[in-house]
PDB file of C-alpha atoms in Angstrom:
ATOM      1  CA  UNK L1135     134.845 -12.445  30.900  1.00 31.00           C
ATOM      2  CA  UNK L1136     135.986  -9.323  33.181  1.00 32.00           C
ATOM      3  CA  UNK L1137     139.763 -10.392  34.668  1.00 32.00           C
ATOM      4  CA  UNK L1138     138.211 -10.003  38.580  1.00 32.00           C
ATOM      5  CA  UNK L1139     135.777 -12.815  37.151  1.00 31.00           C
ATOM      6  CA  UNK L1140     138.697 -15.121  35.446  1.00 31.00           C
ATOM      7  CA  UNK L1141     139.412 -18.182  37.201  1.00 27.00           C
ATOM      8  CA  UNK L1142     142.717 -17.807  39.048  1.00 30.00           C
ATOM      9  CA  UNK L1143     144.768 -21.021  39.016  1.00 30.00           C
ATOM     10  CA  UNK L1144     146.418 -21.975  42.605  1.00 36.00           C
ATOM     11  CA  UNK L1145     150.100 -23.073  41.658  1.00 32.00           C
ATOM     12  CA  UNK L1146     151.970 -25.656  44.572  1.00 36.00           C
ATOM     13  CA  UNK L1147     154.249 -23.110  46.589  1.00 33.00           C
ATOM     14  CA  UNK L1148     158.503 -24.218  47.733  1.00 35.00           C
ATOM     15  CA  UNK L1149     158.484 -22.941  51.276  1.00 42.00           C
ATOM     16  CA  UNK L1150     162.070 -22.629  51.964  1.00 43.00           C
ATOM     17  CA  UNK L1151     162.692 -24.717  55.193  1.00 50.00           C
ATOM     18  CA  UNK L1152     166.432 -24.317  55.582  1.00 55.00           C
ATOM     19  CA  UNK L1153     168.460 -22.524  58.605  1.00 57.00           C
ATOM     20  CA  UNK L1154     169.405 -19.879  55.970  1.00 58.00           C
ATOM     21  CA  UNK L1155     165.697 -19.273  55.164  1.00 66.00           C
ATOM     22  CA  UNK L1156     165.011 -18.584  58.684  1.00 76.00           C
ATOM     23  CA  UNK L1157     165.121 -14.857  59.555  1.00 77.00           C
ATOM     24  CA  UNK L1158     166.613 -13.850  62.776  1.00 83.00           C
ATOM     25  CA  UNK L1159     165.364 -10.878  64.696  1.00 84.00           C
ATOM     26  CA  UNK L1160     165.206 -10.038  68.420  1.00 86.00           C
ATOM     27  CA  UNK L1161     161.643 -11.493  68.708  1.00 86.00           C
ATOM     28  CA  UNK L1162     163.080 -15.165  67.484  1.00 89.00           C
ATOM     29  CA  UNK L1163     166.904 -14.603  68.574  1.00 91.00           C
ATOM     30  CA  UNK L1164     167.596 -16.269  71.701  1.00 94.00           C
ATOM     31  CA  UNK L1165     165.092 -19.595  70.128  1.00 93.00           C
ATOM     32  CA  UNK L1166     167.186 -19.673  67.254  1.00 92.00           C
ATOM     33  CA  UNK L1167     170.282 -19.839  69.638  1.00 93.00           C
ATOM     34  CA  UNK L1168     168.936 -22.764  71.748  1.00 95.00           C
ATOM     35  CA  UNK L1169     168.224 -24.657  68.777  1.00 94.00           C
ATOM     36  CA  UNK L1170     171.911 -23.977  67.450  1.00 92.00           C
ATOM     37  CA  UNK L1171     173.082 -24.861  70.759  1.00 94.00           C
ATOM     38  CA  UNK L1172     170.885 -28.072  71.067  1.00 95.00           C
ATOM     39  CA  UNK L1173     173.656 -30.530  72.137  1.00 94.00           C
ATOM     40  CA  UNK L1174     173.556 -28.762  76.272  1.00 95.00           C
ATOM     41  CA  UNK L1175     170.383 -28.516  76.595  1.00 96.00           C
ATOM     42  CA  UNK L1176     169.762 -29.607  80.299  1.00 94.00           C
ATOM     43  CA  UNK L1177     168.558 -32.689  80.144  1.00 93.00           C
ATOM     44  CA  UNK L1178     168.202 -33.149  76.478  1.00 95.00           C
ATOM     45  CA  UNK L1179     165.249 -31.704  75.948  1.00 96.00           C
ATOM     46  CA  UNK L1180     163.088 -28.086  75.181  1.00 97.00           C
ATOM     47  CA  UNK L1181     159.968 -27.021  75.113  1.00 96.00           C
ATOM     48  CA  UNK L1182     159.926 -24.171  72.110  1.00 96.00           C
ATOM     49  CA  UNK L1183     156.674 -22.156  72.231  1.00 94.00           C
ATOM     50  CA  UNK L1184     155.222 -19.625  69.681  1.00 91.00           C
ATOM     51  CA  UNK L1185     151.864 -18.285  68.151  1.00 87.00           C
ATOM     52  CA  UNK L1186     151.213 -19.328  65.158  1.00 84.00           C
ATOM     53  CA  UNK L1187     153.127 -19.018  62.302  1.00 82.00           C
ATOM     54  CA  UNK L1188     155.983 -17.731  64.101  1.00 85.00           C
ATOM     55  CA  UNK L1189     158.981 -20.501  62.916  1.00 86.00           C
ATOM     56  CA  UNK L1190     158.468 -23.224  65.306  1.00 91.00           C
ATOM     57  CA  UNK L1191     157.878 -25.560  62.533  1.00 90.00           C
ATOM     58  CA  UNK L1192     160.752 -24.133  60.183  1.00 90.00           C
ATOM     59  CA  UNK L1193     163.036 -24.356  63.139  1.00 92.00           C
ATOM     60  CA  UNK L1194     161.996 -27.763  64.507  1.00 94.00           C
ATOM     61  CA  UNK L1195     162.686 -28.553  60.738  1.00 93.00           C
ATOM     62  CA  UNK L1196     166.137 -27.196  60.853  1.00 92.00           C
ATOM     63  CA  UNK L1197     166.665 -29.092  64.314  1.00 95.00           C
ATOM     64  CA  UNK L1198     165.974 -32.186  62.693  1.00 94.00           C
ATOM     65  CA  UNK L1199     168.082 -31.717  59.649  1.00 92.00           C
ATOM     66  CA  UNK L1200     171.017 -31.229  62.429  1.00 92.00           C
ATOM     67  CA  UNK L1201     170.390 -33.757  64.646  1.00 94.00           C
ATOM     68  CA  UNK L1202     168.479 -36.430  62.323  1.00 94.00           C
ATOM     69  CA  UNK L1203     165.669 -36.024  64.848  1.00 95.00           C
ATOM     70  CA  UNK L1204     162.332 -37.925  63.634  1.00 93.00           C
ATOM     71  CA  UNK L1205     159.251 -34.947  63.373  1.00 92.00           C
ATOM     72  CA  UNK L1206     156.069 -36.622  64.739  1.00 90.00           C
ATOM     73  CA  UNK L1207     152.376 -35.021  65.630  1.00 82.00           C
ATOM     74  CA  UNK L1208     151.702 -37.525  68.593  1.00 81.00           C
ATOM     75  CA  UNK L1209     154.025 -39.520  71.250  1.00 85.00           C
ATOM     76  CA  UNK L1210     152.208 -42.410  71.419  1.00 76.00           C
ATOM     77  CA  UNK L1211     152.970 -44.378  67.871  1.00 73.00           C
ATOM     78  CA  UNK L1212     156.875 -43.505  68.738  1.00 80.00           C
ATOM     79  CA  UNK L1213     159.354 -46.414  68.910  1.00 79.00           C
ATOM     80  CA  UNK L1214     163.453 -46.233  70.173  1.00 81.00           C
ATOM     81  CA  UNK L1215     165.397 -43.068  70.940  1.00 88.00           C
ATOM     82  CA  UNK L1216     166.590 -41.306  68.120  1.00 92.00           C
ATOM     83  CA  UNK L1217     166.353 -37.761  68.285  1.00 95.00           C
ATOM     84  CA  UNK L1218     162.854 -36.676  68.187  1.00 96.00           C
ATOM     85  CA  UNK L1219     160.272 -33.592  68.018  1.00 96.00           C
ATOM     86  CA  UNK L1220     156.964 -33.761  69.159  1.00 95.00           C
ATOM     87  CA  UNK L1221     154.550 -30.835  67.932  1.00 93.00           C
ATOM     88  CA  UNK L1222     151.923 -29.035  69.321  1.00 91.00           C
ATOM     89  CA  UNK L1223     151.858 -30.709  72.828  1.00 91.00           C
ATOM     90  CA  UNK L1224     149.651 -28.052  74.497  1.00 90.00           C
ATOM     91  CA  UNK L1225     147.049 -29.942  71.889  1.00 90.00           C
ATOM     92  CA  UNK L1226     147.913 -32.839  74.909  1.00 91.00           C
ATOM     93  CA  UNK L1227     146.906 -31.028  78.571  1.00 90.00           C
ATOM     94  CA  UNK L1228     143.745 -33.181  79.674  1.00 91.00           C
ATOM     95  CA  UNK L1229     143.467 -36.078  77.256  1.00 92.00           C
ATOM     96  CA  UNK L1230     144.797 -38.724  79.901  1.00 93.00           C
ATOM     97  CA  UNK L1231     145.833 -41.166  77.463  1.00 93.00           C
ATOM     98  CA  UNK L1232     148.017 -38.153  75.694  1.00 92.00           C
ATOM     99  CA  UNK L1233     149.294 -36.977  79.106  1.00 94.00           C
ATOM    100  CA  UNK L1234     150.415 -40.501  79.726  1.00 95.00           C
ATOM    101  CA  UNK L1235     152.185 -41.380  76.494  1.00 94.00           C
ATOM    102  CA  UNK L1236     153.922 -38.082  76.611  1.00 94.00           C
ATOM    103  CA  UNK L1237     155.010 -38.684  80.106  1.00 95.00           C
ATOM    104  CA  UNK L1238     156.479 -42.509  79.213  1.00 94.00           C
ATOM    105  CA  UNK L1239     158.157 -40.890  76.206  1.00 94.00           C
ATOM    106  CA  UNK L1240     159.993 -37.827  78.018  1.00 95.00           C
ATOM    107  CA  UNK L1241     161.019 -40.925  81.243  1.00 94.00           C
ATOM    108  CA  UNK L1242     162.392 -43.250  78.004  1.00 94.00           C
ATOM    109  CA  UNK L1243     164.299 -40.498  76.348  1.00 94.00           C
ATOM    110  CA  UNK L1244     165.739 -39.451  80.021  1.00 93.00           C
ATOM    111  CA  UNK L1245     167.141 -42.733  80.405  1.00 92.00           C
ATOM    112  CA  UNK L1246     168.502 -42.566  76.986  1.00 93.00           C
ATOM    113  CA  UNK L1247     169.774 -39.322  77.348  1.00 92.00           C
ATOM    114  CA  UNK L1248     168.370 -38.696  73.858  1.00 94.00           C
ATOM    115  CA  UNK L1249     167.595 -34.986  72.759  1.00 97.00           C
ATOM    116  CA  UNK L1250     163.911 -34.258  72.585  1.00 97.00           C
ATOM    117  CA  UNK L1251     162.338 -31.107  71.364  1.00 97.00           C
ATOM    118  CA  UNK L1252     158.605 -30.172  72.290  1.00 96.00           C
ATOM    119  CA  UNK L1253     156.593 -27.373  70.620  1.00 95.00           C
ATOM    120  CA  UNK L1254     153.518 -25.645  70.943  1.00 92.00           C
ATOM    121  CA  UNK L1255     151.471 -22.522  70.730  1.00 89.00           C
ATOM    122  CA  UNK L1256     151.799 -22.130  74.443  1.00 84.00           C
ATOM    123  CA  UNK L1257     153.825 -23.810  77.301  1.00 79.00           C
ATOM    124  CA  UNK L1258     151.271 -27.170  78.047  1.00 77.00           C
ATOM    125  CA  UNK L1259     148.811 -25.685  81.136  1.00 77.00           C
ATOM    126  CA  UNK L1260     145.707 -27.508  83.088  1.00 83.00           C
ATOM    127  CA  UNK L1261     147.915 -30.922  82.823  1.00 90.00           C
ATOM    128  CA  UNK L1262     146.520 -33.277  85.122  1.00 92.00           C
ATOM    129  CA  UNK L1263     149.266 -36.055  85.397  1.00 94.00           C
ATOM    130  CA  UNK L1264     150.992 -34.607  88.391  1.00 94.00           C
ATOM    131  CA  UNK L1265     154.636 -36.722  87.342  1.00 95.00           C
ATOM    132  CA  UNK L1266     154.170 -35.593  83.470  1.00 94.00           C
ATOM    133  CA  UNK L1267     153.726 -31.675  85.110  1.00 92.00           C
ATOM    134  CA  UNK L1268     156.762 -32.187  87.018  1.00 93.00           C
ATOM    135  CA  UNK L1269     159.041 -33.123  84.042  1.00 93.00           C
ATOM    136  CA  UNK L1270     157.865 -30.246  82.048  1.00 93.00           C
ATOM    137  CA  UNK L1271     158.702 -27.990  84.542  1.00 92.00           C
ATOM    138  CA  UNK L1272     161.884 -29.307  84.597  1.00 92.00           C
ATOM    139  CA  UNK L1273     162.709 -28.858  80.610  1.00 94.00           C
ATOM    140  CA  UNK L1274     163.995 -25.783  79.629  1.00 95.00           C
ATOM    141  CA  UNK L1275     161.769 -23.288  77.849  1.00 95.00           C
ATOM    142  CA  UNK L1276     162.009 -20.949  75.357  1.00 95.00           C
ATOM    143  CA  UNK L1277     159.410 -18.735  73.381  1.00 94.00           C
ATOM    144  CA  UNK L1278     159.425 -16.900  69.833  1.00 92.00           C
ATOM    145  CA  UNK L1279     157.823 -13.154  70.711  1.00 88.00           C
ATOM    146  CA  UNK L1280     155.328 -11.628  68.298  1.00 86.00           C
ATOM    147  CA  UNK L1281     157.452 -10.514  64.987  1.00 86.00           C
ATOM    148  CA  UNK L1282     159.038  -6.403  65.379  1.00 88.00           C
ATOM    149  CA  UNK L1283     159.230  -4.872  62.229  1.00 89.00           C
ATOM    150  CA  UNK L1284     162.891  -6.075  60.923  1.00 87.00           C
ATOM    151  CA  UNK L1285     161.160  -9.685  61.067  1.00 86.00           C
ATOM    152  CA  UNK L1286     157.599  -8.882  59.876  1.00 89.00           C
ATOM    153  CA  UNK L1287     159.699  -6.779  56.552  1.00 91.00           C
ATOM    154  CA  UNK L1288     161.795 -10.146  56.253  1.00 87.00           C
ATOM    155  CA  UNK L1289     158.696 -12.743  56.182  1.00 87.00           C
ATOM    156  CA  UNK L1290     156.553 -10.465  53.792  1.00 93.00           C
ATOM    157  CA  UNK L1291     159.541 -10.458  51.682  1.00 91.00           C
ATOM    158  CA  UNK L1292     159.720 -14.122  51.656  1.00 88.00           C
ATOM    159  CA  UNK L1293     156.532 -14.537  51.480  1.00 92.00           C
ATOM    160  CA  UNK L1294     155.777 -12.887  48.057  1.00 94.00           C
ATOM    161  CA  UNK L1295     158.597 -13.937  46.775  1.00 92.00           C
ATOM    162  CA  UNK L1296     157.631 -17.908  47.445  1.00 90.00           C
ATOM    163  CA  UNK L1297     155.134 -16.624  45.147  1.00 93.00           C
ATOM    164  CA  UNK L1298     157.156 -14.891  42.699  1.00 91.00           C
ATOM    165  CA  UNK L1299     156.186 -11.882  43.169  1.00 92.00           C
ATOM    166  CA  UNK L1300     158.753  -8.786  43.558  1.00 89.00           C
ATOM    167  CA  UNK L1301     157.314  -6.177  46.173  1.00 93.00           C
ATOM    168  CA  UNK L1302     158.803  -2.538  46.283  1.00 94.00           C
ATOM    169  CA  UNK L1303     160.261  -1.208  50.025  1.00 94.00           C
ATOM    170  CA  UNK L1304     157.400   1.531  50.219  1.00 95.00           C
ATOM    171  CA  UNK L1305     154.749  -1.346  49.420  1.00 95.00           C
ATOM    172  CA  UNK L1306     156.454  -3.569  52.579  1.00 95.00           C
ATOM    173  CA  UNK L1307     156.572  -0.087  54.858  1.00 94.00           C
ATOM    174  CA  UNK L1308     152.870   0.210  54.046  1.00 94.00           C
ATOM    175  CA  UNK L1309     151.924  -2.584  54.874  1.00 95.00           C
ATOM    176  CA  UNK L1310     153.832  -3.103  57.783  1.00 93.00           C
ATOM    177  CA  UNK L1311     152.635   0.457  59.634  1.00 92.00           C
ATOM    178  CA  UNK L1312     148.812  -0.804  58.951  1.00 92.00           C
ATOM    179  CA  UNK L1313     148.899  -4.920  59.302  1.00 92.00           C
ATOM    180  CA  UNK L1314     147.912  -7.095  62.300  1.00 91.00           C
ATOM    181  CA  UNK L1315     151.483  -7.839  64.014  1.00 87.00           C
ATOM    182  CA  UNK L1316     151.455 -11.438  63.130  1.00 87.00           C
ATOM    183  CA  UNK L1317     152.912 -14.090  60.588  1.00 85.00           C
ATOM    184  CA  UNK L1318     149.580 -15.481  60.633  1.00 87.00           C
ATOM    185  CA  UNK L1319     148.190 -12.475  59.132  1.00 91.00           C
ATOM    186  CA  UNK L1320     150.861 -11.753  57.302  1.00 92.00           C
ATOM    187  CA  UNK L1321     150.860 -14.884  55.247  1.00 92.00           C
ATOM    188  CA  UNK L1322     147.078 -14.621  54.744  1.00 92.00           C
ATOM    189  CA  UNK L1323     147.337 -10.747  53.535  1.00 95.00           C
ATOM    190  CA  UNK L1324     150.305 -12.161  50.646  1.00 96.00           C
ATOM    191  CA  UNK L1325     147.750 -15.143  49.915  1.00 95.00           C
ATOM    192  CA  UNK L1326     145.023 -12.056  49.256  1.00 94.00           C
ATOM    193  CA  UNK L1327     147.519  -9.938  47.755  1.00 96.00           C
ATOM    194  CA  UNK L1328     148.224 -12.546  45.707  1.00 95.00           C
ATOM    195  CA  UNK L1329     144.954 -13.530  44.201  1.00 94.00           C
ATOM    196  CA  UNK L1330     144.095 -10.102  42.977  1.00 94.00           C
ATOM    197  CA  UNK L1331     147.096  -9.524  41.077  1.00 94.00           C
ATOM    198  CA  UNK L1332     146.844 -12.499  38.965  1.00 93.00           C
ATOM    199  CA  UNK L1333     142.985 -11.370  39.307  1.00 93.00           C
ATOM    200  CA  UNK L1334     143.925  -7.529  38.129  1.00 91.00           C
ATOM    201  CA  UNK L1335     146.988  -8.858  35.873  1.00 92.00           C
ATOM    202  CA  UNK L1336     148.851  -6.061  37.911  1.00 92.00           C
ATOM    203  CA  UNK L1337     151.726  -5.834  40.272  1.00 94.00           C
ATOM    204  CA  UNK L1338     151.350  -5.461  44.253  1.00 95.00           C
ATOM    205  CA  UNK L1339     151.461  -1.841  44.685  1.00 95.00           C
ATOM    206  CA  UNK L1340     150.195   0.315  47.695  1.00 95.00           C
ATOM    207  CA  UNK L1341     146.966   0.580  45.283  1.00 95.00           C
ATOM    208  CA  UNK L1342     146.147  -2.689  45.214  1.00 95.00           C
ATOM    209  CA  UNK L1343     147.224  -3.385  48.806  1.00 95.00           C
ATOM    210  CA  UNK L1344     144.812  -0.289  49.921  1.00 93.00           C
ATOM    211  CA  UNK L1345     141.617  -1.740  47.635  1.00 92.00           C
ATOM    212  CA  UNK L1346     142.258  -5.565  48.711  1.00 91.00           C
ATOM    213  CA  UNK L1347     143.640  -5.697  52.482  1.00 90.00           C
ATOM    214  CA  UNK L1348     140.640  -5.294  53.801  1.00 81.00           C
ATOM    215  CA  UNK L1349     141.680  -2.148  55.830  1.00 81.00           C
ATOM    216  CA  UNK L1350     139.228   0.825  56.653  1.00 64.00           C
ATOM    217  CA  UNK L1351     142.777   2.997  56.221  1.00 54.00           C
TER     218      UNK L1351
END
């Protein structure tokens, strides 16, 4: 059997998840602030937003190790005040019943003054529950910017080596002048990279990266 036809086993991946994990650039900067800074947050609460892939998760993750804030995908099933997030809420904007348990949550965490974090791909638009509208526009908002090329570098880095595998500088410049300027697409291209190595039983090099990205350059 030819080693592009041998079966290529899929070992579990450690994603590092801790604040010193997180790389800081000027895309992610003044987000990594707020979260440091989480106890005066007007209010008690933030709405983080971000494309995808860009940290919201690894940060909320941080947040919660800080504040022993709960991490939950929905408002609804949420009991007491402890400190919570609540991801992807744009998911929320015109489900009524969503809208609604969203809005009771944020009013039960006000009168608790309990710290509340919100994330999503995008700040929540088309919401149709004029109070719930009203409170978001009164949280404080922050956004993580599409990566520059100190923080793309950094997460390729990371990236293959969460897989174990040791990438030269030239590989990472290579890549970097010819990818789509996204974590999304970066973690994709290290997943393909990544495959045809053990495939090839050879190292990442601008070679392989040219015959496997998928680029016409």
């Amino acid at each position: 059997m030819s080693a592009d036809a041998q079966y290529v086993m899929e070992l579990p991946l450690r994603a590092a998840r801790g604040r010193a994990d997180f790389m800081v650039s000027g895309s992610n900067a003044i987000a990594v602030e707020m979260i440091d800074q989480w106890a005066d947050w007007p209010r008690g609460r933030l709405v983080l937003v971000g494309p995808a892939r860009s940290g919201k998760t690894h940060l909320a993750s941080v947040w919660a190790e800080q504040s022993g804030a709960e991490i939950a995908a929905a408002p609804g099933a949420i009991d007491g005040t402890r400190p919570l997030v609540i991801e992807d809420v744009d998911r929320l904007a015109g489900d009524p019943d969503g809208e609604a348990a969203l809005f009771h949550l944020i009013n039960r965490y006000d009168g608790a003054r309990a710290p509340l974090l919100l994330t999503g791909q995008a700040v929540p638009g088309e919401i149709v529950l004029p109070d719930l509208r009203s409170r978001l526009a009164a949280t404080a908002q922050v956004e993580i910017g599409p990566p520059d090329d100190a923080l793309l570098s950094s997460v390729l880095i990371k990236l293959f080596a969460d897989r174990q595998l040791r990438v030269e500088p030239k590989v990472i410049g290579y890549i970097i002048n010819r990818m789509e300027r996204s974590c999304a697409a970066a973690e994709a291209l290290v997943e393909r990279l990544d495959t045809a190595s053990l495939r090839a039983k050879k190292r990442v090099t601008i070679a392989l990266v040219r015959d496997h990205a998928g680029w016409e350059i």
